[in-house]
CSV table of C-alpha atoms and ligand atoms in Angstrom, one decimal:
chain,number,residue,atom,x,y,z
A,251,MET,CA,116.9,98.0,90.8
A,252,PRO,CA,120.7,96.5,91.5
A,253,SER,CA,122.8,99.1,93.2
A,254,ASN,CA,125.8,99.2,90.5
A,255,TYR,CA,122.8,100.3,88.1
A,256,LEU,CA,122.8,103.4,90.3
A,257,TRP,CA,126.4,103.5,91.0
A,258,MET,CA,127.1,103.7,87.1
A,259,HIS,CA,125.0,106.7,87.0
A,260,VAL,CA,126.6,108.0,89.8
A,261,GLU,CA,130.1,107.6,88.0
A,262,ALA,CA,128.6,108.9,84.7
A,263,LEU,CA,127.4,112.2,86.5
A,264,GLU,CA,130.6,112.7,88.0
A,265,ILE,CA,132.3,112.5,84.2
A,266,LEU,CA,129.3,114.7,83.0
A,267,LEU,CA,130.0,117.4,85.7
A,268,GLN,CA,133.8,117.2,85.3
A,269,GLY,CA,133.1,118.1,81.5
A,270,LEU,CA,130.8,120.9,82.2
A,271,CYS,CA,132.5,122.6,85.1
A,272,GLY,CA,136.1,122.3,84.0
A,273,VAL,CA,137.5,121.9,87.7
A,274,GLN,CA,138.4,119.1,89.9
A,275,LYS,CA,135.8,117.8,92.0
A,276,GLU,CA,136.5,118.0,96.0
A,277,ARG,CA,135.6,115.2,98.6
A,278,LEU,CA,132.7,115.9,100.5
A,279,ARG,CA,132.3,114.6,104.3
A,280,ILE,CA,130.1,116.5,106.1
A,281,HIS,CA,128.9,115.9,109.9
A,282,GLU,CA,125.5,117.7,110.1
A,283,LEU,CA,123.9,118.4,113.5
A,284,HIS,CA,120.3,119.8,113.6
A,285,LEU,CA,119.4,121.7,116.0
A,286,LYS,CA,115.9,123.0,117.6
A,287,SER,CA,115.6,126.1,120.2
A,288,GLY,CA,113.9,125.8,123.5
A,289,PRO,CA,110.8,127.8,124.2
A,290,ASN,CA,112.7,130.8,125.6
A,291,LEU,CA,114.7,131.9,122.6
A,292,GLY,CA,111.7,134.3,121.2
A,293,ALA,CA,112.2,135.7,117.6
A,294,VAL,CA,115.7,134.2,117.1
A,295,PRO,CA,115.8,131.5,114.3
A,296,SER,CA,114.7,128.2,115.9
A,297,ASP,CA,116.0,125.8,113.3
A,298,LEU,CA,120.1,125.6,112.9
A,299,LYS,CA,122.4,123.3,111.3
A,300,ILE,CA,126.0,123.0,112.9
A,301,LEU,CA,128.1,121.6,110.0
A,302,CYS,CA,131.6,120.0,110.8
A,303,ASP,CA,133.7,119.6,107.5
A,304,LEU,CA,135.9,116.4,108.2
A,305,GLU,CA,137.7,116.6,104.9
A,306,GLN,CA,139.5,119.3,106.2
A,307,PRO,CA,143.1,118.4,108.1
A,308,GLU,CA,141.4,120.0,111.3
A,309,PRO,CA,137.9,119.7,111.0
A,310,THR,CA,136.3,123.3,110.3
A,311,TRP,CA,132.8,124.3,111.9
A,312,THR,CA,130.0,126.5,110.4
A,313,VAL,CA,126.7,127.5,111.6
A,314,ARG,CA,123.7,127.8,109.2
A,315,HIS,CA,120.3,129.0,109.0
A,316,VAL,CA,118.2,128.5,106.2
A,317,GLY,CA,115.1,130.3,105.8
A,318,GLY,CA,111.6,129.3,104.2
A,319,PRO,CA,111.1,129.3,100.5
A,320,MET,CA,110.1,132.8,98.8
A,321,ARG,CA,106.4,132.3,97.9
A,322,GLY,CA,104.1,134.3,95.5
A,323,ALA,CA,103.3,133.9,92.0
A,324,GLY,CA,106.6,135.1,91.0
A,325,ALA,CA,108.3,132.2,93.3
A,326,ASP,CA,105.8,129.7,91.5
A,327,GLN,CA,107.2,130.7,87.7
A,328,ILE,CA,110.9,129.9,88.4
A,329,SER,CA,112.5,126.3,88.3
A,330,VAL,CA,114.5,126.9,91.4
A,331,LEU,CA,113.6,127.5,95.2
A,332,VAL,CA,114.9,130.9,96.6
A,333,ARG,CA,115.5,130.8,100.4
A,334,THR,CA,117.6,132.9,102.6
A,335,MET,CA,120.6,131.5,104.1
A,336,LEU,CA,123.0,132.8,106.9
A,337,GLU,CA,126.1,131.2,107.4
A,338,SER,CA,129.0,131.7,109.8
A,339,LYS,CA,132.3,130.2,110.4
A,340,ALA,CA,132.5,129.2,114.1
A,341,SER,CA,135.2,127.7,116.6
A,342,LYS,CA,135.2,124.0,117.8
A,343,ASN,CA,133.1,124.7,121.0
A,344,VAL,CA,129.8,126.1,118.7
A,345,LEU,CA,127.9,123.0,119.9
A,346,ARG,CA,128.4,123.6,123.6
A,347,PHE,CA,127.7,127.2,123.2
A,348,PHE,CA,124.2,126.5,121.4
A,349,TYR,CA,123.6,123.9,124.1
A,350,ALA,CA,123.8,126.6,126.4
A,351,LEU,CA,121.5,129.0,124.6
A,352,GLY,CA,118.7,126.3,125.1
A,353,TYR,CA,119.1,124.8,121.7
A,354,LYS,CA,118.5,120.5,121.7
A,355,LEU,CA,120.1,118.1,118.8
A,356,ASP,CA,116.9,117.0,117.1
A,357,HIS,CA,118.8,114.7,114.6
A,358,GLU,CA,122.9,114.2,113.1
A,359,LEU,CA,123.8,113.0,109.7
A,360,LEU,CA,126.6,112.6,107.6
A,361,ARG,CA,126.9,113.7,104.5
A,362,VAL,CA,129.1,111.7,101.9
A,363,GLY,CA,130.3,112.7,98.5
A,364,PHE,CA,131.8,115.1,96.1
A,365,ALA,CA,131.4,119.1,95.2
A,366,PHE,CA,132.1,120.9,92.3
A,367,HIS,CA,132.4,124.9,92.8
A,368,PHE,CA,132.8,126.7,89.6
A,369,HIS,CA,131.6,129.9,87.8
A,370,ARG,CA,129.4,130.3,84.8
A,371,GLY,CA,128.2,133.8,85.2
A,372,VAL,CA,127.4,132.9,88.4
A,373,GLN,CA,129.3,131.1,91.2
A,374,ILE,CA,127.6,127.6,91.3
A,375,THR,CA,128.0,124.6,93.6
A,376,VAL,CA,127.0,121.3,92.9
A,377,THR,CA,126.9,118.1,95.1
A,378,VAL,CA,126.5,114.8,94.9
A,379,SER,CA,126.1,113.1,98.4
A,380,SER,CA,124.8,110.0,100.2
A,381,ILE,CA,122.9,110.8,103.4
A,382,ASN,CA,124.0,108.6,106.3
A,383,LYS,CA,122.7,108.0,109.7
A,384,MET,CA,124.7,107.4,113.0
A,385,LEU,CA,123.9,104.2,114.9
A,386,LYS,CA,125.5,105.6,118.1
A,387,LEU,CA,125.5,109.4,119.1
A,388,HIS,CA,128.4,111.4,117.0
A,389,ALA,CA,129.8,108.2,115.7
A,390,THR,CA,130.6,109.2,112.4
A,391,ASP,CA,132.8,106.1,111.6
A,392,GLU,CA,129.8,103.8,112.1
A,393,ALA,CA,127.2,105.8,109.8
A,394,VAL,CA,124.9,103.7,107.7
A,395,PRO,CA,123.3,105.0,104.5
A,396,VAL,CA,119.7,106.3,104.7
A,397,THR,CA,118.9,105.2,101.4
A,398,PRO,CA,121.5,102.8,100.2
A,399,GLY,CA,122.5,103.2,96.4
A,400,MET,CA,120.9,106.3,96.0
A,401,GLN,CA,122.3,109.9,95.9
A,402,LEU,CA,121.3,113.5,96.4
A,403,VAL,CA,122.1,115.9,93.9
A,404,GLU,CA,121.9,119.6,94.8
A,405,VAL,CA,122.8,122.8,92.7
A,406,THR,CA,123.0,125.8,94.6
A,407,ALA,CA,124.0,129.6,93.9
A,408,PRO,CA,124.3,132.6,96.0
A,409,ALA,CA,121.8,135.4,94.9
A,410,SER,CA,120.5,138.7,96.4
A,411,SER,CA,117.0,140.3,95.9
A,412,GLU,CA,118.6,142.5,93.1
A,413,ASN,CA,120.3,139.8,90.9
A,414,TYR,CA,118.4,136.7,91.7
A,415,THR,CA,116.5,136.3,88.1
A,416,GLU,CA,119.9,136.3,86.5
A,417,VAL,CA,121.2,133.8,89.0
A,418,VAL,CA,118.0,131.4,88.3
A,419,ALA,CA,118.5,131.8,84.6
A,420,ALA,CA,122.2,130.9,85.1
A,421,MET,CA,121.2,127.8,87.3
A,422,SER,CA,118.4,126.5,84.8
A,423,SER,CA,120.6,126.7,82.0
A,424,PHE,CA,123.2,125.0,83.4
A,425,CYS,CA,120.9,122.3,84.9
A,426,GLU,CA,119.7,121.3,81.1
A,427,HIS,CA,123.3,120.3,80.4
A,428,LEU,CA,122.3,117.3,83.1
A,429,ALA,CA,119.3,116.3,81.3
A,430,PRO,CA,120.5,113.2,79.7
A,431,LEU,CA,121.2,111.7,83.2
A,432,LEU,CA,118.7,113.4,85.4
A,433,HIS,CA,115.8,116.0,86.1
A,434,LEU,CA,116.3,118.2,88.9
A,435,SER,CA,113.2,119.9,90.8
A,436,LYS,CA,112.4,121.9,93.6
A,437,PRO,CA,112.9,120.0,96.9
A,438,GLY,CA,109.5,118.2,97.6
A,439,ILE,CA,108.8,117.4,94.3
A,440,SER,CA,109.6,114.2,93.4
A,441,THR,CA,112.1,113.7,90.3
A,442,GLY,CA,114.9,111.6,89.2
A,443,VAL,CA,116.9,109.6,86.5
A,444,VAL,CA,115.4,110.0,83.1
A,445,PRO,CA,114.5,107.1,81.0
A,446,THR,CA,117.6,107.7,78.9
A,447,ALA,CA,119.7,107.7,81.6
A,448,ALA,CA,121.4,104.2,81.3
A,449,ALA,CA,122.3,104.7,77.6
A,450,ALA,CA,123.7,108.3,78.4
A,451,ALA,CA,125.5,106.8,81.3
A,452,ALA,CA,127.1,104.0,79.1
A,453,SER,CA,128.3,106.4,76.5
A,454,LEU,CA,129.9,109.0,78.9
A,455,MET,CA,131.6,106.1,80.8
A,456,SER,CA,133.1,104.6,77.4
A,457,ASP,CA,134.2,108.1,75.9
A,458,GLY,CA,135.3,109.3,79.2
A,459,GLY,CA,133.3,112.3,79.2
A,460,GLY,CA,134.4,114.9,76.3
A,461,THR,CA,131.4,117.2,76.9
A,462,THR,CA,132.2,120.8,77.1
A,463,LEU,CA,129.7,123.9,77.4
B,508,NAG,C1,124.2,138.1,93.2
B,508,NAG,O1,124.4,138.6,94.6
B,508,NAG,C2,125.1,137.9,95.6
B,508,NAG,C3,124.9,138.4,96.8
B,508,NAG,O2,125.2,140.1,96.8
B,508,NAG,C4,126.6,137.8,95.1
B,508,NAG,O3,127.3,136.5,96.0
B,508,NAG,C5,126.5,137.2,93.4
B,508,NAG,O4,127.7,136.7,93.3
B,508,NAG,C6,126.0,137.9,92.7
B,508,NAG,N1,125.6,137.3,91.4
B,508,NAG,C7,125.8,137.9,90.4
B,508,NAG,C8,125.5,137.2,89.2
B,508,NAG,O5,125.7,139.0,90.2
């Protein structure tokens, strides 16, 4: 498949999202460092991501731990994955701090794309990004795509144990509006561009995207 075919879909998706979200996209350029803990840390989270937002005038740092998926019959019935996430802003020496605690760099990647943050009953974030690997340690200027011509589309929203059914409903209904171009599914289940996508993309590109909810 020629890559301009997929690129056309990404541009069409951007137009569709712009119409649906009603906000301007934000550029995304995030250096992700995935750490694993050494053997001596007991019950603390063993996998952590250190994120450096390179789009900011002064790079900003975040520590994130993502827990395992919610399990059980209830979890199987809903169309989205529910996970605990702990996140904290950090100072720029955060990496040295975690190395000192015994964490080791497992791998690093550079995520490049765009994001929409908007409110539709619940706070929703959509990111469209390519995943790039570094040819040399920390060399974000020399990153190359892991899957050329392919982008990762993610829709996320914060929820608590009290309100997650409401958040799931809002997310599912939002995702239905992307159906002409793509089906989203839980991570690990294969999904992708729908058969009608080329026609839908062409029509979105030609009318400049008048879609609103
Ligand atoms: C659900 O709870 C989370 C966590 O308290 C909060 O961030 C989110 O805004 C809430 N969403 C709704 C729709 O009430």
